[in-house]
Amino acid sequence: MRNRRRQTGFTLIELMVTLAVLVILVSLASPIMNMLEQRKVVGAAEGVFEEIQFIRSEAIMQGRELHLRVQADSGGDDWCIGISNNAGCDCSVEDSNATDACLLDVAVDDESGATQQVLRRFTHDDFADVSMEINGNGDTELDLAFDGVRGIPSPRPDPFEQFRFESSPNNFELGVEINAIGRPSICASGRATGRYQTACEVNP
């Protein structure tokens, strides 16, 4: 009696089933990847929004001028925001002992009035593939001073300062705008992204 040879490899049916499963997996993965990419853009924009809210309220609470420093390289991939007691800090500096670090006095004891200096910066490090553009005109830095009375920035935005965030590879965009009285808002620069649908006042 002749022994049958054992077949190896895929049959045509098995190959078709495998391809069908792959197509399904790819179709499911695409919206998930888009959602994750959108979340990065939203996270970057909301982080900058919160820093602007913070410097306004902190300047008013301390009753003195505080400084916002914004930096981005020419491609927009390496960007940062810094808050400091003094103008001209470098928000890319991570060493709190450096003379140009973005250092801010914060209260550590409300009763005694004691303060300590902390490094206050927000950077691109947690937002891979999200670039930032300053005012849509190739600026690589911006300095704003917020007064200690009403938190109004100087020089005054005319009419807005804008930071535009864009993801890669699907180009989801959000803008953070600061109006003339220093109030920030998040807007859609192009199509709606995440829960933000209101169009930016200043479009690139």
Coordinates of C-alpha atoms in Angstrom, one line a residue:
M1 CA 0.0 0.0 0.0
R2 CA 1.4 3.3 -1.0
N3 CA 1.8 6.0 1.6
R4 CA 0.3 9.4 0.8
R5 CA 2.7 12.3 0.8
R6 CA 1.9 14.8 3.5
Q7 CA 1.1 18.2 2.0
T8 CA 3.0 21.2 3.3
G9 CA 2.4 24.9 2.9
F10 CA -0.8 26.9 2.4
T11 CA -3.7 25.7 0.3
L12 CA -5.4 28.3 -1.8
I13 CA -8.4 28.5 0.5
E14 CA -6.1 29.0 3.6
L15 CA -4.3 31.8 1.8
M16 CA -7.5 33.5 0.9
V17 CA -8.7 33.3 4.5
T18 CA -5.4 34.7 5.8
L19 CA -5.6 37.6 3.3
A20 CA -9.2 38.3 4.3
V21 CA -8.2 38.4 8.0
L22 CA -5.3 40.8 7.3
V23 CA -7.6 43.1 5.4
I24 CA -10.0 43.2 8.3
L25 CA -7.2 43.9 10.8
V26 CA -5.8 46.7 8.7
S27 CA -9.2 48.3 8.3
L28 CA -9.7 48.1 12.1
A29 CA -6.2 49.5 12.8
S30 CA -6.5 52.6 10.6
P31 CA -9.1 54.4 12.6
I32 CA -7.3 53.5 15.9
M33 CA -4.1 55.0 14.6
N34 CA -5.9 58.1 13.4
M35 CA -7.5 58.4 16.9
L36 CA -4.1 58.1 18.6
E37 CA -2.6 60.7 16.3
Q38 CA -5.4 63.1 17.0
R39 CA -4.9 62.6 20.7
K40 CA -1.3 63.7 20.4
V41 CA -2.3 66.9 18.7
V42 CA -5.0 67.6 21.2
G43 CA -2.6 66.8 24.1
A44 CA 0.0 69.3 22.7
A45 CA -2.6 72.0 22.2
E46 CA -4.3 71.6 25.5
G47 CA -0.9 71.5 27.3
V48 CA 0.0 74.9 25.8
F49 CA -3.5 76.3 26.5
E50 CA -3.1 75.3 30.2
E51 CA 0.4 76.9 30.4
I52 CA -1.1 80.2 29.1
Q53 CA -4.0 80.0 31.6
F54 CA -1.5 79.3 34.3
I55 CA 0.8 82.2 33.6
R56 CA -2.2 84.6 33.5
S57 CA -3.5 83.5 36.8
E58 CA -0.1 83.2 38.4
A59 CA 0.9 86.7 37.4
I60 CA -2.3 88.1 38.9
M61 CA -1.9 86.1 42.1
Q62 CA 1.7 87.2 42.5
G63 CA 0.9 90.7 41.5
R64 CA 3.9 91.0 39.2
E65 CA 4.9 90.5 35.6
L66 CA 5.7 87.0 34.4
H67 CA 7.2 86.0 31.1
L68 CA 6.2 83.4 28.5
R69 CA 8.9 82.1 26.2
V70 CA 8.0 80.1 23.1
Q71 CA 10.6 78.4 20.9
A72 CA 10.5 76.2 17.8
D73 CA 13.1 75.1 15.3
S74 CA 12.7 75.9 11.6
G75 CA 10.9 72.7 10.9
G76 CA 8.7 73.0 14.0
D77 CA 9.5 69.5 15.3
D78 CA 11.6 70.8 18.3
W79 CA 9.5 73.2 20.3
C80 CA 8.9 74.2 23.9
I81 CA 7.1 76.7 26.1
G82 CA 8.7 78.2 29.2
I83 CA 7.4 80.4 32.1
S84 CA 9.9 82.5 34.0
N85 CA 10.3 85.4 36.4
N86 CA 12.5 87.1 33.9
A87 CA 12.5 87.7 30.2
G88 CA 14.7 85.8 27.7
C89 CA 14.9 82.4 29.3
D90 CA 15.6 79.3 27.1
C91 CA 12.9 76.7 27.5
S92 CA 15.0 74.0 25.9
V93 CA 17.3 74.1 29.0
E94 CA 16.7 71.2 31.3
D95 CA 19.2 72.1 34.0
S96 CA 17.5 74.3 36.7
N97 CA 21.0 75.5 37.7
A98 CA 21.6 77.1 34.3
T99 CA 21.5 80.9 34.2
D100 CA 19.1 80.9 31.3
A101 CA 16.7 78.2 32.6
C102 CA 13.0 79.1 32.7
L103 CA 12.7 79.5 36.5
L104 CA 9.6 80.6 38.3
D105 CA 9.1 81.5 42.0
V106 CA 6.2 79.6 43.5
A107 CA 4.8 79.7 47.0
V108 CA 5.6 76.7 49.2
D109 CA 4.2 78.0 52.5
D110 CA 1.2 80.4 52.3
E111 CA 1.5 81.4 56.0
S112 CA 5.2 82.4 55.9
G113 CA 5.2 83.5 52.3
A114 CA 8.2 81.3 51.6
T115 CA 8.9 80.6 47.9
Q116 CA 11.1 78.4 45.9
Q117 CA 12.2 78.4 42.3
V118 CA 11.0 75.7 40.0
L119 CA 11.8 74.9 36.4
R120 CA 8.6 75.5 34.4
R121 CA 8.6 74.2 30.9
F122 CA 6.4 72.2 28.5
T123 CA 8.0 70.5 25.5
H124 CA 7.5 68.4 22.4
D125 CA 9.1 65.4 24.2
D126 CA 5.8 63.7 24.9
F127 CA 4.3 64.5 21.5
A128 CA 6.3 62.7 18.8
D129 CA 5.4 63.7 15.2
V130 CA 3.6 66.8 16.3
S131 CA 5.1 70.0 15.0
M132 CA 4.4 73.6 16.1
E133 CA 4.4 76.8 14.0
I134 CA 4.5 80.2 15.6
N135 CA 2.1 82.7 13.9
G136 CA 2.3 80.9 10.6
N137 CA 5.2 83.1 9.3
G138 CA 8.3 81.2 10.1
D139 CA 8.9 82.7 13.5
T140 CA 11.2 80.6 15.7
E141 CA 10.6 82.4 19.0
L142 CA 8.1 84.6 20.8
D143 CA 8.3 86.4 24.1
L144 CA 5.2 87.7 26.0
A145 CA 5.1 89.4 29.3
F146 CA 1.8 89.1 31.3
D147 CA 1.1 91.9 33.8
G148 CA 0.3 91.3 37.4
V149 CA -3.0 93.3 37.4
R150 CA -5.2 91.7 34.7
G151 CA -2.9 89.2 33.1
I152 CA -2.7 91.2 29.8
P153 CA 0.2 90.3 27.5
S154 CA 2.8 92.7 26.2
P155 CA 3.4 93.3 23.4
R156 CA -0.4 93.0 22.8
P157 CA -1.4 90.5 20.2
D158 CA -2.9 92.2 17.1
P159 CA -5.3 90.6 16.9
F160 CA -4.0 87.2 17.9
E161 CA -0.9 85.3 18.6
Q162 CA -1.2 81.8 17.3
F163 CA 0.5 78.5 17.8
R164 CA -0.4 75.9 15.2
F165 CA 0.1 72.2 15.9
E166 CA 0.2 69.6 13.1
S167 CA 0.6 65.8 13.3
S168 CA 2.3 63.4 10.9
P169 CA 1.5 61.5 8.7
N170 CA -2.2 62.4 8.6
N171 CA -1.9 66.2 9.2
F172 CA -4.4 66.7 11.9
E173 CA -4.2 70.4 13.0
L174 CA -5.2 72.5 16.0
G175 CA -4.4 76.1 16.9
V176 CA -4.0 77.9 20.2
E177 CA -4.7 81.6 19.9
I178 CA -4.1 84.3 22.5
N179 CA -6.3 87.4 22.1
A180 CA -5.4 91.0 23.0
I181 CA -6.4 90.6 26.7
G182 CA -4.4 87.4 27.0
R183 CA -7.2 84.9 26.9
P184 CA -6.3 81.6 25.1
S185 CA -8.6 79.4 23.1
I186 CA -8.2 76.2 21.1
C187 CA -9.5 76.1 17.6
A188 CA -9.6 73.9 14.5
S189 CA -7.0 74.9 11.9
G190 CA -8.7 73.2 9.0
R191 CA -10.9 70.2 9.6
A192 CA -12.3 69.4 13.1
T193 CA -9.9 67.6 15.3
G194 CA -11.0 65.8 18.4
R195 CA -13.8 67.8 20.1
Y196 CA -12.6 71.1 18.6
Q197 CA -14.6 72.3 15.7
T198 CA -14.6 76.1 16.0
A199 CA -12.4 77.6 13.2
C200 CA -9.4 79.6 14.1
E201 CA -9.7 83.4 13.8
V202 CA -6.3 83.5 12.1
N203 CA -5.8 80.8 9.4
P204 CA -2.4 80.0 7.8

